[in-house]
Short mmCIF file of C-alpha atoms and ligand atoms in Angstrom, two decimals:
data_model
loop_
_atom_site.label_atom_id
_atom_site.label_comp_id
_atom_site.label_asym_id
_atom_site.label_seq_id
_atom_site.Cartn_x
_atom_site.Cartn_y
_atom_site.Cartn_z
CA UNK A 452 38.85 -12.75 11.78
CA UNK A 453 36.72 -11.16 14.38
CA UNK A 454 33.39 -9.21 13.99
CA UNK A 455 34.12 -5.16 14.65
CA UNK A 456 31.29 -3.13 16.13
CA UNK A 457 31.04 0.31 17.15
CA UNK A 458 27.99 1.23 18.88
CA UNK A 459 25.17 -0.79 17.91
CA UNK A 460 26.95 -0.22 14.10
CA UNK A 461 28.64 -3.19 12.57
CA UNK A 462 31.91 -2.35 11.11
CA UNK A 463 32.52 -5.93 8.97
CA UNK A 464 31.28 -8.68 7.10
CA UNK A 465 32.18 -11.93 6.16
CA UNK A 466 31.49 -13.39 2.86
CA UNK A 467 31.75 -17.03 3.28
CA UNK A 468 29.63 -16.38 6.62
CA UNK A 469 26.83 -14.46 4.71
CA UNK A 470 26.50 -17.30 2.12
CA UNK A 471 25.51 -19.52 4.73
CA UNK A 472 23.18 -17.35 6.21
CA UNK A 473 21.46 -16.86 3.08
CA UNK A 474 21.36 -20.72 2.55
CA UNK A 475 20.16 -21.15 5.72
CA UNK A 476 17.17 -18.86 5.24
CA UNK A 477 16.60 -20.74 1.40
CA UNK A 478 16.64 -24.37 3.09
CA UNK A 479 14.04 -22.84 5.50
CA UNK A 480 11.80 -21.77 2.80
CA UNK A 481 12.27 -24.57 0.62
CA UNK A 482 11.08 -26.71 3.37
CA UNK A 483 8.12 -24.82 4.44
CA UNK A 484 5.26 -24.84 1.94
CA UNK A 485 5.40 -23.36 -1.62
CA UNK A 486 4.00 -19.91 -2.03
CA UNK A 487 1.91 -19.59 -5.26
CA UNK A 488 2.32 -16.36 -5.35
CA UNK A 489 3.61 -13.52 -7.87
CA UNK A 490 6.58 -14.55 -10.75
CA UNK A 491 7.59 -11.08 -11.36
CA UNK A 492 8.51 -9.46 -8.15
CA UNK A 493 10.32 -6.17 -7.54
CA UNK A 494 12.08 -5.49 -3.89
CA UNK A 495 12.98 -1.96 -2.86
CA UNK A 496 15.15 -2.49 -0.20
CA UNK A 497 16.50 -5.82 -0.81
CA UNK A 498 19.82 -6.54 0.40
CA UNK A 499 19.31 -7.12 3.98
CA UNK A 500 16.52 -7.67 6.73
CA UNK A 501 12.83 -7.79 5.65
CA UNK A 502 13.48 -7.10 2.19
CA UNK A 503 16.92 -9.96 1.70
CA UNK A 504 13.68 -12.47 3.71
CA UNK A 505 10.91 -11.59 1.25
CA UNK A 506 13.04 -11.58 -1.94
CA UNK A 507 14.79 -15.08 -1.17
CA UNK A 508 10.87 -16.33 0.15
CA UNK A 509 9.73 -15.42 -2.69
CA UNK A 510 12.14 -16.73 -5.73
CA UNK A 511 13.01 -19.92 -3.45
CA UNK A 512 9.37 -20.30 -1.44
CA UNK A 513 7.60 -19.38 -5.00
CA UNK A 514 10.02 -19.90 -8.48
CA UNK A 515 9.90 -15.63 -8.85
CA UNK A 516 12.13 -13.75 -10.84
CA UNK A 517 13.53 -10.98 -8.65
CA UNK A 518 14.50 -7.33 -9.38
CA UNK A 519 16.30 -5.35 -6.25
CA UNK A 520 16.91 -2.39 -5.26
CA UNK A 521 19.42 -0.93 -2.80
CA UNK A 522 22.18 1.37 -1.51
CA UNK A 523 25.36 -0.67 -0.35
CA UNK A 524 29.09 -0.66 -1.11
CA UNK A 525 31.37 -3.65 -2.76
CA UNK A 526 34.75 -4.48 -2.44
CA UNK A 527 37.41 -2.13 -3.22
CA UNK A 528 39.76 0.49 -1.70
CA UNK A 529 37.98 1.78 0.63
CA UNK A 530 37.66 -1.53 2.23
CA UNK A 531 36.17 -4.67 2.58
CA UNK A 532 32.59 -3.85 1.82
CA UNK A 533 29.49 -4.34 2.89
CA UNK A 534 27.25 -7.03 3.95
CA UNK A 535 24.25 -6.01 1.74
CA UNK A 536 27.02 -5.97 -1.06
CA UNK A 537 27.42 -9.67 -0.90
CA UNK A 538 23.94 -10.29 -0.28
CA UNK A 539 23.40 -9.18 -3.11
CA UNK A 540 26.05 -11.31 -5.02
CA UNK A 541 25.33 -14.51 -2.86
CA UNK A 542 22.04 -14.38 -3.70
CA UNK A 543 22.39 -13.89 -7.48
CA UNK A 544 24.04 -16.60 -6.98
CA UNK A 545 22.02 -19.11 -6.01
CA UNK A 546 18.95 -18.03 -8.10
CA UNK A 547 21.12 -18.03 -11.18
CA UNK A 548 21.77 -21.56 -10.05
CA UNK A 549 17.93 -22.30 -9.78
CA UNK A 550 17.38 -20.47 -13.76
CA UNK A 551 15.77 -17.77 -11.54
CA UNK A 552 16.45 -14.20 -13.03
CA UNK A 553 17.87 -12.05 -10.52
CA UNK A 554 18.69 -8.49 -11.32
CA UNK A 555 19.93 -5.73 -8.77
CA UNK A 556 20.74 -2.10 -9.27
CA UNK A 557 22.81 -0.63 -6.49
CA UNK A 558 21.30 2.73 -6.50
CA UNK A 559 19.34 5.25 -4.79
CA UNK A 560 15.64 4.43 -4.38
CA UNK A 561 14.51 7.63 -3.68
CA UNK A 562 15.85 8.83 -7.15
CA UNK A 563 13.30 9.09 -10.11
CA UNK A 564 16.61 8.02 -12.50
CA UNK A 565 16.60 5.10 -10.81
CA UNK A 566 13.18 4.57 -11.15
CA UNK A 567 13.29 5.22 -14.86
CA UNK A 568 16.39 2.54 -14.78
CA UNK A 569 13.84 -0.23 -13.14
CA UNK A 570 11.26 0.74 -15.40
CA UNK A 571 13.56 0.27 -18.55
CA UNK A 572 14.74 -3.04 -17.32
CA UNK A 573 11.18 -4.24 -17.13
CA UNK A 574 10.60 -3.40 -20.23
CA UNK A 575 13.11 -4.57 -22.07
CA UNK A 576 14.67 -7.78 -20.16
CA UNK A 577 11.63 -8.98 -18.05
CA UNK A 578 8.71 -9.78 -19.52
CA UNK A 579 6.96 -5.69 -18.97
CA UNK A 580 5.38 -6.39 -16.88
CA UNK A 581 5.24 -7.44 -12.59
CA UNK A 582 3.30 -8.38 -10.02
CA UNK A 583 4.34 -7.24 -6.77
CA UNK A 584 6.75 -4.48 -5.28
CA UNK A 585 7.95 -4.90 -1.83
CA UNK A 586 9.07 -1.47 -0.22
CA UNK A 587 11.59 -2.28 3.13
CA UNK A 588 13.84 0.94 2.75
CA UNK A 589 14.99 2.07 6.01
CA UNK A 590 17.37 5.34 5.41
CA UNK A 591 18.04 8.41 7.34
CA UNK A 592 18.38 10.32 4.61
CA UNK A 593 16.40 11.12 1.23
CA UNK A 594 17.48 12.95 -1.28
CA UNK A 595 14.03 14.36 -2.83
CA UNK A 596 13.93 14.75 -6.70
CA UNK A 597 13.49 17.93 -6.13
CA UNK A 598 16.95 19.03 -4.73
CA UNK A 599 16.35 18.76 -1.37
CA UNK A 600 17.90 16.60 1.47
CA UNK A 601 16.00 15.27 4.21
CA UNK A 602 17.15 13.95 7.51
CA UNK A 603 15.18 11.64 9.96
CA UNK A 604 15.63 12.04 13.75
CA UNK A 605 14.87 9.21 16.07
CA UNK A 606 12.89 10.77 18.78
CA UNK A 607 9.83 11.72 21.00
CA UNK A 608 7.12 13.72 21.15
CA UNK A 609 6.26 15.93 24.36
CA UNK A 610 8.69 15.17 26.95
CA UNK A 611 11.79 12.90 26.39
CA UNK A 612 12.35 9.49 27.40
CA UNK A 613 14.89 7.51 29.21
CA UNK A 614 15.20 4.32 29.36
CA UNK A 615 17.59 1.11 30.26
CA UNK A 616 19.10 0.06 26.74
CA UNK A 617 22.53 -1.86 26.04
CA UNK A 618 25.37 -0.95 23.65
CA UNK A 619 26.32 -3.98 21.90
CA UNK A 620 30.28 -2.83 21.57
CA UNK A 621 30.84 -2.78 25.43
CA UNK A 622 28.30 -5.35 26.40
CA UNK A 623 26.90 -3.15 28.98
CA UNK A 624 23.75 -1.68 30.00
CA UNK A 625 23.27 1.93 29.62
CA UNK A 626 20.74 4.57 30.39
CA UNK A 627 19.50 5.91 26.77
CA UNK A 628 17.55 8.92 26.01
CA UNK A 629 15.47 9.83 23.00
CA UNK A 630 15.42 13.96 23.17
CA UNK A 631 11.83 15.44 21.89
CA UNK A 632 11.49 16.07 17.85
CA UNK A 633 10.93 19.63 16.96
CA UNK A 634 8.13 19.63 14.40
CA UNK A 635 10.42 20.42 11.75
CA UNK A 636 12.35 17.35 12.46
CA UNK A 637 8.87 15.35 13.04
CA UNK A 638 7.99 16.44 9.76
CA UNK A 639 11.27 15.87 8.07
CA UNK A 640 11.45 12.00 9.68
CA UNK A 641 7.90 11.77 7.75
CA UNK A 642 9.44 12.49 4.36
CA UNK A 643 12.42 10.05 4.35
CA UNK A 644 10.45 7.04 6.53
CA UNK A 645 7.02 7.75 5.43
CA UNK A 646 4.90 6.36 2.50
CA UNK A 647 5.79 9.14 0.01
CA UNK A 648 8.71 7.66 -1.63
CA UNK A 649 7.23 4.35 -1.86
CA UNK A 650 3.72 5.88 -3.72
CA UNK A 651 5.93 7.82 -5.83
CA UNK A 652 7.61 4.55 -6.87
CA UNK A 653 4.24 3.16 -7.46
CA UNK A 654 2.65 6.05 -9.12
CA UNK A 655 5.60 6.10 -11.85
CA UNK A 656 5.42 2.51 -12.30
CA UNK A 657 1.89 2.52 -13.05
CA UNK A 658 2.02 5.38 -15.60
CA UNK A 659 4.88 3.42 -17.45
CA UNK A 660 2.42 0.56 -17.90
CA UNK A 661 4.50 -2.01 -15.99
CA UNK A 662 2.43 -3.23 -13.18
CA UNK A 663 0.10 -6.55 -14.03
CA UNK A 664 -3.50 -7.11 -13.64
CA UNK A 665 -4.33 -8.09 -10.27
CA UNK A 666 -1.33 -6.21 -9.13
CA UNK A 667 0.08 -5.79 -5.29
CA UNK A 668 2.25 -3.76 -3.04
CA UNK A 669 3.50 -4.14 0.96
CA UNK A 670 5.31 -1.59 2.67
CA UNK A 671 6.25 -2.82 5.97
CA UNK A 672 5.47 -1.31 9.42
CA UNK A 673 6.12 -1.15 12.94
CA UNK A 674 3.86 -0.35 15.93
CA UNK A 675 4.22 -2.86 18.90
CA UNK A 676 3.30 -2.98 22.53
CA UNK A 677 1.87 0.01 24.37
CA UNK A 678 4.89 -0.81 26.86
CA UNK A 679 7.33 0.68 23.56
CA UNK A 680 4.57 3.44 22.34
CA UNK A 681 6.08 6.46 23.86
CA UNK A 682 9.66 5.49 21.98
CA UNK A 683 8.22 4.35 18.96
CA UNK A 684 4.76 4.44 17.51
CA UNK A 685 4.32 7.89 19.30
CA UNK A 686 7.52 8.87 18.49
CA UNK A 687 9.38 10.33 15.01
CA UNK A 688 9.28 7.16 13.97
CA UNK A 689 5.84 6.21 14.75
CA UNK A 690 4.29 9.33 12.94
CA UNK A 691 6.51 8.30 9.47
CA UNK A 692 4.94 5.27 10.15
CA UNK A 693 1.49 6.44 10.36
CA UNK A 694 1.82 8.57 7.08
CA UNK A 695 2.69 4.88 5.41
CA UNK A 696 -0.40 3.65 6.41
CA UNK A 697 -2.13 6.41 5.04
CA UNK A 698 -0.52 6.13 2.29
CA UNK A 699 -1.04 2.01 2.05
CA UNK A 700 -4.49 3.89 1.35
CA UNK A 701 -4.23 6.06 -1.05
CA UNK A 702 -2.32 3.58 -3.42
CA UNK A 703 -4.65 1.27 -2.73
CA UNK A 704 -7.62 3.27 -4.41
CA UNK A 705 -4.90 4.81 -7.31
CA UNK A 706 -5.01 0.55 -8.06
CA UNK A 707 -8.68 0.42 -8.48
CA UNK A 708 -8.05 0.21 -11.99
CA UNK A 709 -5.81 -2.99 -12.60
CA UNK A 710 -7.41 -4.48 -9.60
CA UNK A 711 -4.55 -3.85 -7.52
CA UNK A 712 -4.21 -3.79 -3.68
CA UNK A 713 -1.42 -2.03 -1.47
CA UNK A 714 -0.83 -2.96 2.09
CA UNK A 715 0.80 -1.86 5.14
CA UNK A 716 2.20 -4.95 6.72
CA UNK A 717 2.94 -4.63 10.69
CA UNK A 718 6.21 -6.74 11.14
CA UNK A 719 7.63 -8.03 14.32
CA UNK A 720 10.32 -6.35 16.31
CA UNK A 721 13.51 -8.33 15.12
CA UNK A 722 17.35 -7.92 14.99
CA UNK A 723 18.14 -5.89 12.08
CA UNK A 724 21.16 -3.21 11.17
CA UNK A 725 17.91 -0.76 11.60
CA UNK A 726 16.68 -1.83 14.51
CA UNK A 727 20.01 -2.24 16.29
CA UNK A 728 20.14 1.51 15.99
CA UNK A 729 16.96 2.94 17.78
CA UNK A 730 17.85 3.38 21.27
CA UNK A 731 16.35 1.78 24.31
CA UNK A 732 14.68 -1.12 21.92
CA UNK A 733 17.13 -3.62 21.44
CA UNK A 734 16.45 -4.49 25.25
CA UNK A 735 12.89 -4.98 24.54
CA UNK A 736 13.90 -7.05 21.69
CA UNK A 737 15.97 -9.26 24.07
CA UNK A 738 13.06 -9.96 26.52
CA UNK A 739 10.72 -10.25 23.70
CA UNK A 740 13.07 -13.38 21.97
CA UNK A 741 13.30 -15.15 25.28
CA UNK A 742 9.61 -14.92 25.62
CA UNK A 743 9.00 -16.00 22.45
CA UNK A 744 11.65 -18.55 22.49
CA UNK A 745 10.11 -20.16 25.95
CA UNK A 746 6.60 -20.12 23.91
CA UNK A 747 7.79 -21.59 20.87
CA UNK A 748 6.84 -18.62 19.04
CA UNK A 749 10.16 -17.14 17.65
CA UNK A 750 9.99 -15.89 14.02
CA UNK A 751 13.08 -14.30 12.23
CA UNK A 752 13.13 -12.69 9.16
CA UNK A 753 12.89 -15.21 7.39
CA UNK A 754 10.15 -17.33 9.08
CA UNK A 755 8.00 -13.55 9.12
CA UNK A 756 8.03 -13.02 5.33
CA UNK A 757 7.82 -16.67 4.58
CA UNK A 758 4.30 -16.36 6.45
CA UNK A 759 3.29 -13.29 5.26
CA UNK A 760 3.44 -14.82 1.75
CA UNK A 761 2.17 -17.87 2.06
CA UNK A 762 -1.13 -17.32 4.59
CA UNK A 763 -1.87 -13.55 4.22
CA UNK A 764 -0.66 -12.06 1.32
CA UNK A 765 -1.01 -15.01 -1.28
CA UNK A 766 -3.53 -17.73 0.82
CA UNK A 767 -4.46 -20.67 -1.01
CA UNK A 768 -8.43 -18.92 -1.15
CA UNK A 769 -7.42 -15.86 -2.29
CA UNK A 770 -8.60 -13.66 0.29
CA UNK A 771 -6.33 -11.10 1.81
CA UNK A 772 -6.70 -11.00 6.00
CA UNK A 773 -6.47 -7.19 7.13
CA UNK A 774 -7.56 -6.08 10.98
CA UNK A 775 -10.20 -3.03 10.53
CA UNK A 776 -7.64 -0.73 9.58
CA UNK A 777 -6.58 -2.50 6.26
CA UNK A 778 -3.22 -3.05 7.78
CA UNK A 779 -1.89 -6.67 7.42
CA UNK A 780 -0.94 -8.17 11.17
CA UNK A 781 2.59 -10.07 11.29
CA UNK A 782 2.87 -8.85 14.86
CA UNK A 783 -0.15 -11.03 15.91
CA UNK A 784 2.57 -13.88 18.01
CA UNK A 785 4.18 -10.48 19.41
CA UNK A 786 1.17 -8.93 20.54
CA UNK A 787 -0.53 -12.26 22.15
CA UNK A 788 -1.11 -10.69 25.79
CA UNK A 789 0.55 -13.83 27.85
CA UNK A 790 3.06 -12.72 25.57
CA UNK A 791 3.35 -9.06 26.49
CA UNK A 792 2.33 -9.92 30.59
CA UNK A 793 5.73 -12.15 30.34
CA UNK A 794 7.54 -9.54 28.77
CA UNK A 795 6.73 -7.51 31.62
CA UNK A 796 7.63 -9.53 34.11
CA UNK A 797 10.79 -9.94 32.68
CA UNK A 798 11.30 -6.18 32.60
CA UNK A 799 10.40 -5.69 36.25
CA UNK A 800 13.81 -7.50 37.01
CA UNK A 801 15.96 -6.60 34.78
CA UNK A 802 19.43 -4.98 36.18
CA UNK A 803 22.63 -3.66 34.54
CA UNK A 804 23.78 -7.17 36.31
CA UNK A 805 21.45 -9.30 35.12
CA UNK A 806 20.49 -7.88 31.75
CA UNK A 807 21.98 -10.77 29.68
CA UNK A 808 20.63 -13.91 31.32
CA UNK A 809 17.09 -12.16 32.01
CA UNK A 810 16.58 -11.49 28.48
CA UNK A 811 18.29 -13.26 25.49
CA UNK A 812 21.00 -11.41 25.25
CA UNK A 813 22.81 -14.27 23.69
CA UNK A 814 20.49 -15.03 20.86
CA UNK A 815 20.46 -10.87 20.20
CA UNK A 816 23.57 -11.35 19.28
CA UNK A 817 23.88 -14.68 17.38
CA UNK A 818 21.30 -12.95 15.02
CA UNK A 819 23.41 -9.79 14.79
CA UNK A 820 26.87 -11.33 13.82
CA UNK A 821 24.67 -13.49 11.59
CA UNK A 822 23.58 -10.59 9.56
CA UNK A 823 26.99 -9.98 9.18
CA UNK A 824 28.41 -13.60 8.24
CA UNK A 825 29.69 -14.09 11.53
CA UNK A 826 29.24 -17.02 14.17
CA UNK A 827 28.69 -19.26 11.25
CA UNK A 828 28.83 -22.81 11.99
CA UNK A 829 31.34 -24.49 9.51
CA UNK A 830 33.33 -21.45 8.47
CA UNK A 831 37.02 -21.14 9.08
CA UNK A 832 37.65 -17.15 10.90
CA UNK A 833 41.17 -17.91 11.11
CA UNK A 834 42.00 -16.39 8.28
CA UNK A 835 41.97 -12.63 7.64
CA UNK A 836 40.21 -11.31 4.17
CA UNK A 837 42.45 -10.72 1.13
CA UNK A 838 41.01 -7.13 -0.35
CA UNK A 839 42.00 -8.42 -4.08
CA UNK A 840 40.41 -11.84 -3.52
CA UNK A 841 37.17 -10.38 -2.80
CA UNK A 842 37.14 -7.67 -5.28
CA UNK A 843 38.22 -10.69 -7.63
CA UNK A 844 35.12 -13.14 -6.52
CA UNK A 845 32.62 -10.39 -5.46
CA UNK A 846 32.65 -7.14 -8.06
P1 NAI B 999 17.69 -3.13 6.92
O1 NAI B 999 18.62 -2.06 7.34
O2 NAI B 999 18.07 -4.54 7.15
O3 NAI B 999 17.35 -2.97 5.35
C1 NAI B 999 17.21 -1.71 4.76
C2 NAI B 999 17.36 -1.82 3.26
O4 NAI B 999 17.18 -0.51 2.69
C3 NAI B 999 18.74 -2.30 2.77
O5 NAI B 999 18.54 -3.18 1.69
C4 NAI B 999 19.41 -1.02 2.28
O6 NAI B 999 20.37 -1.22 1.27
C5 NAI B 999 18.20 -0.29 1.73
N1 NAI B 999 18.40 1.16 1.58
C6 NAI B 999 18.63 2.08 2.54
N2 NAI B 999 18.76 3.31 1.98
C7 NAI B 999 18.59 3.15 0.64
C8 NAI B 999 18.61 4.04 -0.47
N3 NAI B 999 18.80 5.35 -0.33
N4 NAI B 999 18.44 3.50 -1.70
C9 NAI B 999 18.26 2.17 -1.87
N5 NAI B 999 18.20 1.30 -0.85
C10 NAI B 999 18.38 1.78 0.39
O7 NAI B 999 16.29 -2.77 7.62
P2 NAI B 999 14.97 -3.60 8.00
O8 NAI B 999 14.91 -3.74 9.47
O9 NAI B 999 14.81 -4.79 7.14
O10 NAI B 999 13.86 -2.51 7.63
C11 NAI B 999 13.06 -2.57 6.48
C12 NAI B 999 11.68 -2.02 6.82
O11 NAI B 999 11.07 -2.88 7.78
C13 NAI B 999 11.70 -0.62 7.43
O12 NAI B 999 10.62 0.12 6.91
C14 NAI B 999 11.49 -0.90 8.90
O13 NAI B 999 10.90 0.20 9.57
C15 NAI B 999 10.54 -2.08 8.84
N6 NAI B 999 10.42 -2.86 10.07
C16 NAI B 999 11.51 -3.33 10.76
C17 NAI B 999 11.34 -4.01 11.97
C18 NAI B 999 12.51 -4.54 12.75
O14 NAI B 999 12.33 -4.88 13.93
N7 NAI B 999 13.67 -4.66 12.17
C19 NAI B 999 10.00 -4.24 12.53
C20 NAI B 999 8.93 -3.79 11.69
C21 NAI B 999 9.15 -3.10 10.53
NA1 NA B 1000 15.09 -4.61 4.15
#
């Protein structure tokens, strides 16, 4: 069986493939330092990238019981299903195996029923109360409560942009332009990526009684290198982004009262489904991975929320680190400046030619068929998925 991918979209999964990537990312917390952190975590966004990394951190890195949320499809006749699906399943799995309570609702976050659903649960099956929520949707649509459907649109402000990028279906380097927003569309990109959603979550939570003393909340972030500004942080994207940490704010006084804090927490630029989908930066990822890689300074998901748990969010003295803006800095390794000036250098050369062996191309995609249970050591591909095994084993 052989991964499918259209675009930068994958179009397959394998099971037996995800498990071990999941077990991968456990032995790798299990082996790096215990988090004494929160018991009673919720994860809004948890079947894949940041969110799948804090969730398994946190139960395997720190004995939490887990609650997730998120949007994905199982087995059945429409096809094989997706990769958060088994995720999902995998890592029930596991915790169950640990006495770790693991509960997911496949539903829409941005829906106050499902809200209400969460709520209920805690109530009545998880002690009432929790101690953290972790919000790492990434959606281009929302469906407000109020009726109305908003789409986000990946692109600039002022003039567009062009830049080299690479498709990962062909292999090959293109030229890839992100077209100027309208303000509409700026606006709309704000409401489905931006930090309403995730207050709303909070501010229901909070008047259900559910959230503990001492209480905390991350939303996580992007901004990056000045060399990526014009596609990103001053982009659609970048504004959404913006209103999060605004938000990260505002929550963060609405807390006062249960001594709770809320954070923005900027990540690192890493191989997700999301991130394979903004054009243009998937190339900067590459160079960025063999920079890091040469430095010793590589983080994955995994190794990124494992570290935001253990020294920042939950440090053994108590005390939260923030830079002057209250935001929480995972990006610190990606912003070193020999870091960016060889990032740089590595961009002056690179070539439609050259574009795989000048960054690492090769680890870009290890980490992408990864996310989708491929390129697994010690898994047989030979074999094609049986539909009615999986809906057997997986539903
Ligand atoms: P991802 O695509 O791996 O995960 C997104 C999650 O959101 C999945 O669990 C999915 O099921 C869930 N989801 C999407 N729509 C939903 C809906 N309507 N209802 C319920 N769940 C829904 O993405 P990734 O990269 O982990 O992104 C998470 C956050 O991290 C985003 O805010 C992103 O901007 C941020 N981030 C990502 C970086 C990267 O390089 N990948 C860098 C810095 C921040
Ligand atoms: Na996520």
């Amino acid at each position: 069986m052989k991964p499918i991918i259209q675009g930068n979209v994958a179009k397959n999964c394998h099971p037996e493939g995800l498990l071990k990537a999941i077990d991968k990312q456990i032995a790798y917390v299990e082996s790096h330092g215990e988090i004494y952190g929160p018991k009673k975590v919720l994860v809004i966004g948890a079947s894949s990238g940041y969110g799948l990394a804090s969730r398994i951190a946190l139960a395997f890195g720190g004995g939490a019981d887990t609650i997730g949320v998120s949007f994905e499809k199982g087995p059945g006749e429409k096809g094989a299903g997706s990769a958060g699906w088994y995720n999902n399943v995998l890592f029930q799995r596991r915790a169950s195996e640990k006495g770790l309570i693991a509960k997911d609702f496949i539903a829409d976050a941005f829906s106050d029923t499902t809200r209400q659903n969460v709520i209920d649960f805690i109530q009545q099956e998880f002690g009432g109360k929790i101690d953290l929520v972790v919000y790492s949707v990434a959606s281009g649509i929302r469906l407000h409560p109020d009726g109305t459907r908003y789409h986000s649109t990946l692109g600039v402000r002022g003039q567009a942009f062009s830049g080299p990028g690479f498709e990962l279906e062909s292999q090959r380097m293109v030229e890839q332009t992100l077209e100027p927003v309208t303000e509409q569309q700026l606006a709309d990109t704000v409401k489905v990526m931006g930090g309403e959603d995730w207050q709303r979550w909070i501010t229901m939570l909070e008047q259900a009684d559910v959230l503990a003393a001492g209480f905390k909340t991350v939303a996580y972030s992007y901004i990056g290198p000045e060399s990526t500004w014009p596609l990103y942080k001053e982009g659609s994207l970048g504004a959404a982004k913006a209103h999060l940490h605004n938000t990260a704010d505002e929550i963060n006084a609405q807390l006062q009262r249960i001594s709770g804090n809320a954070y923005a927490v900027i990540c690192k630029a890493l191989v997700t489904k999301a991130s394979a989908f903004i054009p243009v930066f998937p190339l900067y990822i590459t160079l960025l991975y063999k920079v890091m890689k040469q430095k010793r300074l590589h983080e994955t998901c995994i190794e990124q929320m494992h570290r935001l748990m253990l020294d920042h969010l939950y440090p053994p003295l108590g005390k939260v680190t923030t830079d002057a803006q209250r935001l929480i800095r995972m990006d610190d390794y990606e912003l070193r400046p020999d870091v960016q000036n060889a990032v740089e250098l590595l961009r002056r050369q690179v070539t439609a030619d050259n574009f795989m062996v000048i960054g690492d191309f090769a680890g870009y995609l290890q980490e992408f068929h990864e996310l989708n249970g491929f390129g697994m050591a010690g898994v047989d591909y030979s074999d094609e998925l049986d539909i009615h095994t999986l809906v057997k084993e997986y539903s």
